Short mmCIF file of N, CA and C in Angstrom, two decimals:
data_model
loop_
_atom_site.label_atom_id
_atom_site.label_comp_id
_atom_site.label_asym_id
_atom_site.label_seq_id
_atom_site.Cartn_x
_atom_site.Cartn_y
_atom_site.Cartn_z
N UNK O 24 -12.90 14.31 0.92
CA UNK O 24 -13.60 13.15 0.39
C UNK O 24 -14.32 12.48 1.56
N UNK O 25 -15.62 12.30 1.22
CA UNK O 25 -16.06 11.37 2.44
C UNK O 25 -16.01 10.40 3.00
N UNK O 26 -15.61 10.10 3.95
CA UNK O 26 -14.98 8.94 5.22
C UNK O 26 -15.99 7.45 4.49
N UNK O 27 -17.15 7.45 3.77
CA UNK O 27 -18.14 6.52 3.42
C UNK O 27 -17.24 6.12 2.32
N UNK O 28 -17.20 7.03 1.05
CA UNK O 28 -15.79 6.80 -0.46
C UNK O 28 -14.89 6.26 0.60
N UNK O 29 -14.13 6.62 1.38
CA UNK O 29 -12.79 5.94 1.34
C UNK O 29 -13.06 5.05 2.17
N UNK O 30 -13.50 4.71 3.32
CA UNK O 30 -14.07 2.96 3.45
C UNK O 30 -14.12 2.20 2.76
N UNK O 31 -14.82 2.56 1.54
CA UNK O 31 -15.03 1.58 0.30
C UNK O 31 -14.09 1.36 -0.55
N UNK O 32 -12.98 1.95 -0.60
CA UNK O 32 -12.12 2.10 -1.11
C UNK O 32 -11.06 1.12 -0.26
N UNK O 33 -11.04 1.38 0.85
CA UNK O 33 -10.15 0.61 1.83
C UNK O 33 -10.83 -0.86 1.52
N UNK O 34 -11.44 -1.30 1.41
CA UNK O 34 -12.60 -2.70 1.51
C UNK O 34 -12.61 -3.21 0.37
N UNK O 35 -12.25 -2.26 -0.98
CA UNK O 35 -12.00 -2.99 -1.68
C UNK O 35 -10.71 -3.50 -1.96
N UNK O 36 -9.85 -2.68 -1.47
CA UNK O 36 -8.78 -2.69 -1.62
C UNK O 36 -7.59 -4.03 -0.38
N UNK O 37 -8.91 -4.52 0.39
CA UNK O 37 -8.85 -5.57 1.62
C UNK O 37 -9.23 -6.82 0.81
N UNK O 38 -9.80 -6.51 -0.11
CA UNK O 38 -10.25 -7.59 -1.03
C UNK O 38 -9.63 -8.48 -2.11
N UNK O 39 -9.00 -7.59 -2.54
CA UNK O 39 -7.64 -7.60 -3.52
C UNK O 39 -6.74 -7.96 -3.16
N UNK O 40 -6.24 -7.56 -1.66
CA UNK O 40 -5.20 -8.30 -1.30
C UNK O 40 -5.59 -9.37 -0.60
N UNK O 41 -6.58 -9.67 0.02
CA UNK O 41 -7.00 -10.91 0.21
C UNK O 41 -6.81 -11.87 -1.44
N UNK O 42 -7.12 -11.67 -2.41
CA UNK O 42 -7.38 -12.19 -3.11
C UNK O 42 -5.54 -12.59 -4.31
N UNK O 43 -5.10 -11.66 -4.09
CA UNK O 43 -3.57 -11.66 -4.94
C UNK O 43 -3.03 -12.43 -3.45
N UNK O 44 -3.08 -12.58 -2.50
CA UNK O 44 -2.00 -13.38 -1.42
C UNK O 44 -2.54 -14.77 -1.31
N UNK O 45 -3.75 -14.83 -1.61
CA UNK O 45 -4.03 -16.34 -1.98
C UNK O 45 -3.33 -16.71 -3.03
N UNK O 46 -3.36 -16.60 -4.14
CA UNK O 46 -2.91 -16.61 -5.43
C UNK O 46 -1.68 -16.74 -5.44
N UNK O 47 -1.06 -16.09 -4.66
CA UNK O 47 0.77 -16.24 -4.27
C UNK O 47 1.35 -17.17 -3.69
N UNK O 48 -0.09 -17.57 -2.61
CA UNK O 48 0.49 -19.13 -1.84
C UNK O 48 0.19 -19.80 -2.75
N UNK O 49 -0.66 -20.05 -3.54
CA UNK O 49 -1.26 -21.29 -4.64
C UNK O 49 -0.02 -21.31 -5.51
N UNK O 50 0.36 -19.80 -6.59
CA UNK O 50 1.34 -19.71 -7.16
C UNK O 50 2.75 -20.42 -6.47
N UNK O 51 3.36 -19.94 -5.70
CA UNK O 51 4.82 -20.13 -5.56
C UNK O 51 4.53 -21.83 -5.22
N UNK O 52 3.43 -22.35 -4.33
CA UNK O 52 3.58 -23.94 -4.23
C UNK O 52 3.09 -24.67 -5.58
N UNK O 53 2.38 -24.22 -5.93
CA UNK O 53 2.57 -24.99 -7.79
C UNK O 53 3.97 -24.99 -7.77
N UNK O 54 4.68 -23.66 -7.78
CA UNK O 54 6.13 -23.66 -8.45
C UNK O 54 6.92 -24.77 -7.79
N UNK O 55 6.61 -24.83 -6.27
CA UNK O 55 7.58 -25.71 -5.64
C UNK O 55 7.28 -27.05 -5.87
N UNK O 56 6.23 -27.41 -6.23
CA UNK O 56 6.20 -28.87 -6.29
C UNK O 56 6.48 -29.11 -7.59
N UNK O 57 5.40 -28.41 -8.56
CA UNK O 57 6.15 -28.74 -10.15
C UNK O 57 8.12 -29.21 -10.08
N UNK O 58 8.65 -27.97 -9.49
CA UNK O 58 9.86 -28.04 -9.78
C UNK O 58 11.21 -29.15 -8.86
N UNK O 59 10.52 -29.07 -7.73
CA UNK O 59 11.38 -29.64 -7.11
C UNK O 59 10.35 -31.45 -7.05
N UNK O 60 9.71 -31.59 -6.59
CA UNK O 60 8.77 -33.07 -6.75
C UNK O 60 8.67 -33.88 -8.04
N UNK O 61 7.90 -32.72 -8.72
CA UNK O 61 7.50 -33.63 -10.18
C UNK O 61 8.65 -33.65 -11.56
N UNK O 62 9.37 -32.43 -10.93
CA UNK O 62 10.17 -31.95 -11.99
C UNK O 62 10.23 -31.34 -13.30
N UNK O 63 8.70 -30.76 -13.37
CA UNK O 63 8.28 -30.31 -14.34
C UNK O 63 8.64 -28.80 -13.91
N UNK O 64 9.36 -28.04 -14.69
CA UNK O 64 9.53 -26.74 -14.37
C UNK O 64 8.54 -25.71 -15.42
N UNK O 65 7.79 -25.12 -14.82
CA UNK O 65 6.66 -24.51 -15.34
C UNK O 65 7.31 -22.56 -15.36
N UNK O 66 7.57 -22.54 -16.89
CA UNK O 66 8.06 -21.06 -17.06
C UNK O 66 7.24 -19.95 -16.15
N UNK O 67 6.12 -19.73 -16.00
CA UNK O 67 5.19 -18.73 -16.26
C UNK O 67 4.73 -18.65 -14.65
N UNK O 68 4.88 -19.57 -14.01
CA UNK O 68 4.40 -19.39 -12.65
C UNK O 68 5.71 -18.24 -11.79
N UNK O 69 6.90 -17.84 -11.92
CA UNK O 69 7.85 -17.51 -11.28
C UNK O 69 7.99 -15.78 -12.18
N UNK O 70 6.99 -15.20 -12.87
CA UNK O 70 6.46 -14.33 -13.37
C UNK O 70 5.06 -13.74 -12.46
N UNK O 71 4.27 -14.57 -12.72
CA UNK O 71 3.06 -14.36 -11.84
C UNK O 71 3.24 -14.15 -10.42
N UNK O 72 4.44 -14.77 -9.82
CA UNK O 72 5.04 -14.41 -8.69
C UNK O 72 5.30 -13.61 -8.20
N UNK O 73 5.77 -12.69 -8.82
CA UNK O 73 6.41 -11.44 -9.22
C UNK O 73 5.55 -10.14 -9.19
N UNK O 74 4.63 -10.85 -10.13
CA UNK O 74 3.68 -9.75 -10.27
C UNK O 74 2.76 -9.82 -8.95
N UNK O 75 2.54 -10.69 -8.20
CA UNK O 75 1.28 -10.33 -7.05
C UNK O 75 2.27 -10.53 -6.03
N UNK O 76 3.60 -10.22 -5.79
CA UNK O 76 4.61 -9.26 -4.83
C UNK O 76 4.48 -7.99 -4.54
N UNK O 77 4.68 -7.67 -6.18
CA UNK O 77 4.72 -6.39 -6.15
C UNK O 77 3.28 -5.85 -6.12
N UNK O 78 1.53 -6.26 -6.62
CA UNK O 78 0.89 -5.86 -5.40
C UNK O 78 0.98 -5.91 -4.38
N UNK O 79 1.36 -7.08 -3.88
CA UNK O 79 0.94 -6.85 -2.13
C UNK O 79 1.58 -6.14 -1.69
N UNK O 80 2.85 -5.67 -2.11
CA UNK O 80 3.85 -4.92 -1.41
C UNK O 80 3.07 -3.31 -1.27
N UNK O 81 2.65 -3.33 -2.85
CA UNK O 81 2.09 -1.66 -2.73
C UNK O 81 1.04 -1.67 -2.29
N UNK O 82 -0.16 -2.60 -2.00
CA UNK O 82 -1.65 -2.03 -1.75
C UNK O 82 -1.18 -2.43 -0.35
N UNK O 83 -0.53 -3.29 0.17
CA UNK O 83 -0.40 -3.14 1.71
C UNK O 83 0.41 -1.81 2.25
N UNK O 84 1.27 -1.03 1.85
CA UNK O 84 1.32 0.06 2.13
C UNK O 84 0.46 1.09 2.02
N UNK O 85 -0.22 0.66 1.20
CA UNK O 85 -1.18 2.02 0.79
C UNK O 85 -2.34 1.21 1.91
N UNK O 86 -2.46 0.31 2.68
CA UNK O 86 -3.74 -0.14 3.40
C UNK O 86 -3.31 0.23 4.95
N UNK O 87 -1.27 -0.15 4.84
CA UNK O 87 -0.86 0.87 6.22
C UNK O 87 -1.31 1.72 6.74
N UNK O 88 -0.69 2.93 5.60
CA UNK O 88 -1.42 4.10 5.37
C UNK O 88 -2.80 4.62 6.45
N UNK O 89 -3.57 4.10 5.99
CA UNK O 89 -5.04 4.15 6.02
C UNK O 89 -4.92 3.94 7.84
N UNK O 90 -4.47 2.42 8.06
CA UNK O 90 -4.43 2.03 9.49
C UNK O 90 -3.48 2.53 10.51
N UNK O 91 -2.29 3.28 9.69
CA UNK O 91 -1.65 3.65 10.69
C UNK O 91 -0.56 2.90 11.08
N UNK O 92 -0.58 2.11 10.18
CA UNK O 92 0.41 0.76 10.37
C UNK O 92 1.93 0.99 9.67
N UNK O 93 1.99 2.26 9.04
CA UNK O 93 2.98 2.38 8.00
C UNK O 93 4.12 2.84 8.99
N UNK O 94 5.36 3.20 8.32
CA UNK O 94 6.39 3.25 9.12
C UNK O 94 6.79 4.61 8.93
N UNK O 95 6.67 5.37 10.29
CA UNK O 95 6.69 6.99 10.47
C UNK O 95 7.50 6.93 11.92
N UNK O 96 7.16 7.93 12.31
CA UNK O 96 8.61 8.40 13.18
C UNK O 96 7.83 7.90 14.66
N UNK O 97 7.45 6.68 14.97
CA UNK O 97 6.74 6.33 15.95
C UNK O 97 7.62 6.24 17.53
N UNK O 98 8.86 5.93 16.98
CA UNK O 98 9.95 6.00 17.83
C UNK O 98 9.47 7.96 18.68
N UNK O 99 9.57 9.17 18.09
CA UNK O 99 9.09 9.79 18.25
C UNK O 99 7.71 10.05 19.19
N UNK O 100 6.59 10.15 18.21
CA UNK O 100 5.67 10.00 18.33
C UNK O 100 4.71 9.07 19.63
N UNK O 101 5.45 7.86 19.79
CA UNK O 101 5.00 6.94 20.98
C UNK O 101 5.49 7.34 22.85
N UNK O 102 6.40 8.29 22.40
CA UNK O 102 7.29 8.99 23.84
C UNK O 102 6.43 9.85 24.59
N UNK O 103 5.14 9.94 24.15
CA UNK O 103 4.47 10.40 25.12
C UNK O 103 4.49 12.24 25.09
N UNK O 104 4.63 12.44 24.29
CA UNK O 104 4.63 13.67 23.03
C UNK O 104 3.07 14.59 23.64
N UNK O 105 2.94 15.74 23.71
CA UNK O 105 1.72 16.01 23.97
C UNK O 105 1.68 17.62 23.13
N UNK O 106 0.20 18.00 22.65
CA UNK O 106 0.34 19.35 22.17
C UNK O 106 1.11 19.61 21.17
N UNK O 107 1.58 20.85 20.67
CA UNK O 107 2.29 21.13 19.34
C UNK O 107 3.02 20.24 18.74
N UNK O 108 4.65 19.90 20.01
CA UNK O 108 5.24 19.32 19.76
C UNK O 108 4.42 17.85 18.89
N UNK O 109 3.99 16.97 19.41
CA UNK O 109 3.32 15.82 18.76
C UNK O 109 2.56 15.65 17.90
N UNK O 110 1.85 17.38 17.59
CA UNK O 110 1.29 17.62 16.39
C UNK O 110 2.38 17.92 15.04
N UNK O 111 3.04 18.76 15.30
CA UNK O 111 4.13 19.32 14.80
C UNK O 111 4.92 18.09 13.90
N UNK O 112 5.16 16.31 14.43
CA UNK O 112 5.32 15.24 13.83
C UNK O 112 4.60 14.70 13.43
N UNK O 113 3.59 15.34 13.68
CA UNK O 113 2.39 14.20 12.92
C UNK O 113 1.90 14.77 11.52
N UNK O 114 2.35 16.34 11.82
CA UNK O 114 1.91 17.14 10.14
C UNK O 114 3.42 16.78 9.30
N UNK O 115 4.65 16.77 9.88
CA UNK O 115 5.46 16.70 9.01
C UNK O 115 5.69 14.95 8.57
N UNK O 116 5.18 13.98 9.18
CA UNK O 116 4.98 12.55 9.48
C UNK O 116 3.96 12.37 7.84
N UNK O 117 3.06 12.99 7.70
CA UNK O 117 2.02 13.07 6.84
C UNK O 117 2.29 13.63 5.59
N UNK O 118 3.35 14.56 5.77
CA UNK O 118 3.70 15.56 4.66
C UNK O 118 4.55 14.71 4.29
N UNK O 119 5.40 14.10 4.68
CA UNK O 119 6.63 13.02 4.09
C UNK O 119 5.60 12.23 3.11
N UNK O 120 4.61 11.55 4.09
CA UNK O 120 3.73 10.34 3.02
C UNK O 120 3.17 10.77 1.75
N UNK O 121 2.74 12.14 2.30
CA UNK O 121 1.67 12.45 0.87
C UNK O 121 2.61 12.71 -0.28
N UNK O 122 4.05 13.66 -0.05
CA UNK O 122 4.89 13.89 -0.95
C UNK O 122 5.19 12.78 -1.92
N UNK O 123 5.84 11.52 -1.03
CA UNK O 123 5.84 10.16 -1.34
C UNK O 123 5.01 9.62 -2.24
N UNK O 124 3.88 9.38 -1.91
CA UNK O 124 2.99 8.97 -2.32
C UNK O 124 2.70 9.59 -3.88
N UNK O 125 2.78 11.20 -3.96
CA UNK O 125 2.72 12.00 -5.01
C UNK O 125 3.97 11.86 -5.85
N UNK O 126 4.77 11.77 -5.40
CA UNK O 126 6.21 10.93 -6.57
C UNK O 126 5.93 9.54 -7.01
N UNK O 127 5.46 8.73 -6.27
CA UNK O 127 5.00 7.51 -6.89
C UNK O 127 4.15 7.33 -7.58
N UNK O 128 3.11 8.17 -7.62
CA UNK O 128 2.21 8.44 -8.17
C UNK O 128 2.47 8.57 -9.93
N UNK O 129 3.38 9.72 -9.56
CA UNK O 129 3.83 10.30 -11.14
C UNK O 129 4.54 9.14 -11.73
N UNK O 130 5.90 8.71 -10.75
CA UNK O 130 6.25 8.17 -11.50
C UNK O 130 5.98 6.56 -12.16
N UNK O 131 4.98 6.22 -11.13
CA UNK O 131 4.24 5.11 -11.73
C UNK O 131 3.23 5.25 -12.78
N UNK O 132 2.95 5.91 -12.82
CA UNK O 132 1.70 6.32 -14.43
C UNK O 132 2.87 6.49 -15.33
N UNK O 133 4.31 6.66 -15.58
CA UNK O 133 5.24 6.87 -16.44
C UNK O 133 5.56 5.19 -16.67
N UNK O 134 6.13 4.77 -15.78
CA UNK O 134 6.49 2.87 -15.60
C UNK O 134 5.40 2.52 -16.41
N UNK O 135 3.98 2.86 -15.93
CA UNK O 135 2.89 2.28 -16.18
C UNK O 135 2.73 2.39 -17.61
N UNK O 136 2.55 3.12 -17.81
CA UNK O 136 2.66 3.39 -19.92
C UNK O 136 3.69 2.63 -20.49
N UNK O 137 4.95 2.75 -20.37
CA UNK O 137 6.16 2.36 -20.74
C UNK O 137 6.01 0.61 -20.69
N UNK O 138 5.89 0.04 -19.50
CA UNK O 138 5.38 -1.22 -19.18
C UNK O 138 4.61 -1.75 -20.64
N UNK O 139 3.68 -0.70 -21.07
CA UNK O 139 2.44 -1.27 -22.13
C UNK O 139 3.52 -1.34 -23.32
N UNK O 140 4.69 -1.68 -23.21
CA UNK O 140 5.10 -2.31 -24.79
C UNK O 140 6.75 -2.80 -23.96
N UNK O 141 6.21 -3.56 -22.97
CA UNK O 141 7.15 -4.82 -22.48
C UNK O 141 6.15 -6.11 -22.25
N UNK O 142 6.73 -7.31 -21.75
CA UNK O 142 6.07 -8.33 -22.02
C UNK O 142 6.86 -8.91 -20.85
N UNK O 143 5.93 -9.75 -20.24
CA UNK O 143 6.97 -10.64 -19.30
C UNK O 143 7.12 -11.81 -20.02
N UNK O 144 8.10 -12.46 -20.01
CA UNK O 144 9.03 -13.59 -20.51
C UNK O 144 8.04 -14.84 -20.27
N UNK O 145 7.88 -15.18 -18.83
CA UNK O 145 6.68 -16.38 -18.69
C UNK O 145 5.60 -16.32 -19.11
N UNK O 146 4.48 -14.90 -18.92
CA UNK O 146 3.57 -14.90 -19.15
C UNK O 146 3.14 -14.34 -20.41
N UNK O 147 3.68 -13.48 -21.06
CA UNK O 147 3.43 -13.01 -22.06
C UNK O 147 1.96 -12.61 -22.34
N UNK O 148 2.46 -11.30 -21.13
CA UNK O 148 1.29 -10.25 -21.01
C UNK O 148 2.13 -8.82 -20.66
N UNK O 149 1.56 -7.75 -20.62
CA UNK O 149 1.78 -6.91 -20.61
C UNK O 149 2.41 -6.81 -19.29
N UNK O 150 3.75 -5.82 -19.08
CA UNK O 150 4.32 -5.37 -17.70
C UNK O 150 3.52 -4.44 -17.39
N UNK O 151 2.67 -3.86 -18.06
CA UNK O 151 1.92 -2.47 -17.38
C UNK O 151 1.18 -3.20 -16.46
N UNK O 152 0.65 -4.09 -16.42
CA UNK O 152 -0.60 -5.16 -15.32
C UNK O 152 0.63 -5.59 -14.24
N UNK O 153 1.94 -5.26 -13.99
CA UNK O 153 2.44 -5.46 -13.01
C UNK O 153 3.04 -4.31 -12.13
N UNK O 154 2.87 -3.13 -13.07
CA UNK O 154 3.32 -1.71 -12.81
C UNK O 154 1.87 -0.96 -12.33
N UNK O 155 1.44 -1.34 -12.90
CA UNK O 155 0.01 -0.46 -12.57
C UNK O 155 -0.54 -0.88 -10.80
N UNK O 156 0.40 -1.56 -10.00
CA UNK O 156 0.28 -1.20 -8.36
C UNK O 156 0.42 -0.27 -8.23
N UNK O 157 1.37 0.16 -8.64
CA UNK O 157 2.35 1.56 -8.41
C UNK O 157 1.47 2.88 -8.47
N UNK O 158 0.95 3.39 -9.33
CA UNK O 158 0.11 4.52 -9.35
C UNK O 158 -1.27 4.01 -8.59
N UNK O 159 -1.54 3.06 -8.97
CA UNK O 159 -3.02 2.42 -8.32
C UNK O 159 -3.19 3.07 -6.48
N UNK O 160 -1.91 2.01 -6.03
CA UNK O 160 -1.52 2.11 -4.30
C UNK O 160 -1.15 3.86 -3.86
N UNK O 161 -0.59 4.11 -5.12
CA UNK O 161 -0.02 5.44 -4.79
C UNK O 161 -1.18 6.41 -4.51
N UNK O 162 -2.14 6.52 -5.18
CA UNK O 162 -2.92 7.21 -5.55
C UNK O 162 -3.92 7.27 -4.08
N UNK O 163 -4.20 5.38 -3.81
CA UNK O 163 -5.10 5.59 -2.77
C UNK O 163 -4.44 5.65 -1.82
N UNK O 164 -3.41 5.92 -1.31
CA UNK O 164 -2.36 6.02 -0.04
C UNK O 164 -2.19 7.94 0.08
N UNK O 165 -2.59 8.06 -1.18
CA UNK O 165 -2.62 9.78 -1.32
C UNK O 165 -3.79 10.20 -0.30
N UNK O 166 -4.89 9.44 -1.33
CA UNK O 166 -6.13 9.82 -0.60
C UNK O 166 -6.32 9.52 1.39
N UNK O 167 -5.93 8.27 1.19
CA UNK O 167 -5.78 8.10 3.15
C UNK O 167 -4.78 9.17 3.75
N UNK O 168 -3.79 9.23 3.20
CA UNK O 168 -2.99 10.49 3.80
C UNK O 168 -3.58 12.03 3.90
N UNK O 169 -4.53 12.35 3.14
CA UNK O 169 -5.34 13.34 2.71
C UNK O 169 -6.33 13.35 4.10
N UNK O 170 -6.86 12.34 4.18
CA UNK O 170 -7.88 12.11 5.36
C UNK O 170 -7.41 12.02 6.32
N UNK O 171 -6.17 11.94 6.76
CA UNK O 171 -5.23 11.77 7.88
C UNK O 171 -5.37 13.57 8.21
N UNK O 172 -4.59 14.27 7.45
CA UNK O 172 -4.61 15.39 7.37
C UNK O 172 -5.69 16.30 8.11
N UNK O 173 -7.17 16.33 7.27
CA UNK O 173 -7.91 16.67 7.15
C UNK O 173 -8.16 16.39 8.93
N UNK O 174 -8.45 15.08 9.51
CA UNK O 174 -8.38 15.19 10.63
C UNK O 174 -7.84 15.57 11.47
N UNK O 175 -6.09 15.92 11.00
CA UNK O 175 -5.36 16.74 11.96
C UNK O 175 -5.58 18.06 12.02
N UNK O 176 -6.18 18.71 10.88
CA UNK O 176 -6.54 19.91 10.41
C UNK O 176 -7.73 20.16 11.53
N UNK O 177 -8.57 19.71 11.62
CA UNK O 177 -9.94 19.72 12.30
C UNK O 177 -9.90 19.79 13.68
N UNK O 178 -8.38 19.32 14.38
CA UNK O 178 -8.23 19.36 16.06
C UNK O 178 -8.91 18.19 16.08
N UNK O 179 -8.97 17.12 15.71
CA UNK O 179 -9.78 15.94 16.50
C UNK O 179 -9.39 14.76 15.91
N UNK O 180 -9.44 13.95 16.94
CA UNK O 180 -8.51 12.65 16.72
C UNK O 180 -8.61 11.58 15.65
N UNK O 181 -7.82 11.39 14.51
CA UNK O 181 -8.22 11.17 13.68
C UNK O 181 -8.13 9.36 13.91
N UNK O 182 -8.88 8.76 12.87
CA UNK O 182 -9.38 7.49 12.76
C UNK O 182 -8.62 6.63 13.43
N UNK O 183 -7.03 6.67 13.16
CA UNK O 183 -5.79 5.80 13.37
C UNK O 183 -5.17 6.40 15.08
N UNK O 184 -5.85 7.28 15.49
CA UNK O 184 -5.15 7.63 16.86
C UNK O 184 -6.03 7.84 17.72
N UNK O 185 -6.86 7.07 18.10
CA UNK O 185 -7.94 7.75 19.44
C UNK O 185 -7.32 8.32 20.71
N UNK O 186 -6.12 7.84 20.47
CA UNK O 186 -5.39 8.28 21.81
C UNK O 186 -5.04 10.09 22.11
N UNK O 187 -4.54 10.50 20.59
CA UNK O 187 -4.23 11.44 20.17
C UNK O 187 -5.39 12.94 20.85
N UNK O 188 -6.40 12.57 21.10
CA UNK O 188 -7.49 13.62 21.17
C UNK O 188 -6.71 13.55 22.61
N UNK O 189 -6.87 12.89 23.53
CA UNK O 189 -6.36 13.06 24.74
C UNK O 189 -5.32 13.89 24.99
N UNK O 190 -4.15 13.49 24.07
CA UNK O 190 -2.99 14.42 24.22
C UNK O 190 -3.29 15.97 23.63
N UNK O 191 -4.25 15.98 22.95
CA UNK O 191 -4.02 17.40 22.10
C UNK O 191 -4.70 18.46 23.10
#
C-alpha cells in the first residue's frame, strides 16, 4: 500500500483522537461537576466515557504501531543488536503485532455485530459504536504493521528506525 494511503490514514486517524480526547476531558468534567458541585447526577455522561476510552485506547495503539511507540521487545532491540540477530527481532517483533492485530480484527467485527442489538444503559445507542474501535484500530494497526514489514523486507530502514539502516 502506498506510504501517501497510509499517511492519510495515520492523519486521520490523529484527528479522531485529537477529537474523542477532547470530548473525554469535556465529558468526565461535566460528570465531575454535575455530580459532585451541583449535584445533579447526569446518567449518560459515565457511558460516553466509556465509549471514547475505549477509542483512545485502540486508535492510540494502532497510531503506536505506525510510530513505533508500541510495546515490543525494546529491552532487546535497544542493546545495540546489529545484523541478523536485530533483524531476526524485529521480523518476529512484527509478526507478534500483525498476528495480534489479525485476532482483533476478527474478533472485533464479531463484538461489533453482536454489539448492534445491545444498548448502553445511559445513552441508549447502540454498543456496536463503542465496539467498532476494535476492528476499526485493528485493521489500521494491520496495515502499519504491513508497512513495517515491507520495509524490513526491502533491507532499508524503515520509517520508525533511521537508526536501524546503520546497524544492518
Amino acid at each position: 500500500m502506498p506510504r501517501k494511503i497510509l499517511d492519510g490514514i495515520e492523519r486521520v486517524q490523529a484527528a479522531l483522537l485529537t477529537v474523542v480526547y477532547v470530548m473525554t476531558i469535556v465529558v468526565v468534567s461535566f460528570q465531575v461537576i454535575n455530580r459532585f458541585l451541583l449535584h445533579w447526577p447526569v446518567v449518560w455522561t459515565a457511558d460516553l466515557a466509556v465509549i471514547c476510552f475505549i477509542w483512545l485506547g485502540f486508535f492510540s495503539a494502532s497510531q503506536a504501531v505506525r510510530n513505533n511507540a508500541h510495546f515490543r521487545m525494546t529491552i532487546l532491540l535497544d542493546r545495540k543488536w546489529k545484523g541478523n540477530g536485530k533483524q531476526a527481532l524485529e521480523w518476529f517483533s512484527l509478526l507478534v503485532m500483525g498476528g495480534l492485530s489479525t485476532i482483533l480484527l476478527i474478533a472485533g467485527i464479531t463484538v461489533t455485530l453482536e454489539g448492534l442489538n445491545e444498548a448502553s444503559p445511559g445513552l441508549n445507542v447502540s454498543m456496536a459504536w463503542a465496539y467498532a474501535a476494535v476492528p476499526l484500530s485493528s485493521f489500521t494497526a494491520l496495515l502499519f504493521t504491513l508497512e513495517k514489514m515491507a520495509d524490513l523486507f526491502r533491507q532499508r530502514a524503515p520509517a520508525f528506525a533511521p537508526a536501524l539502516k546503520e546497524q544492518l
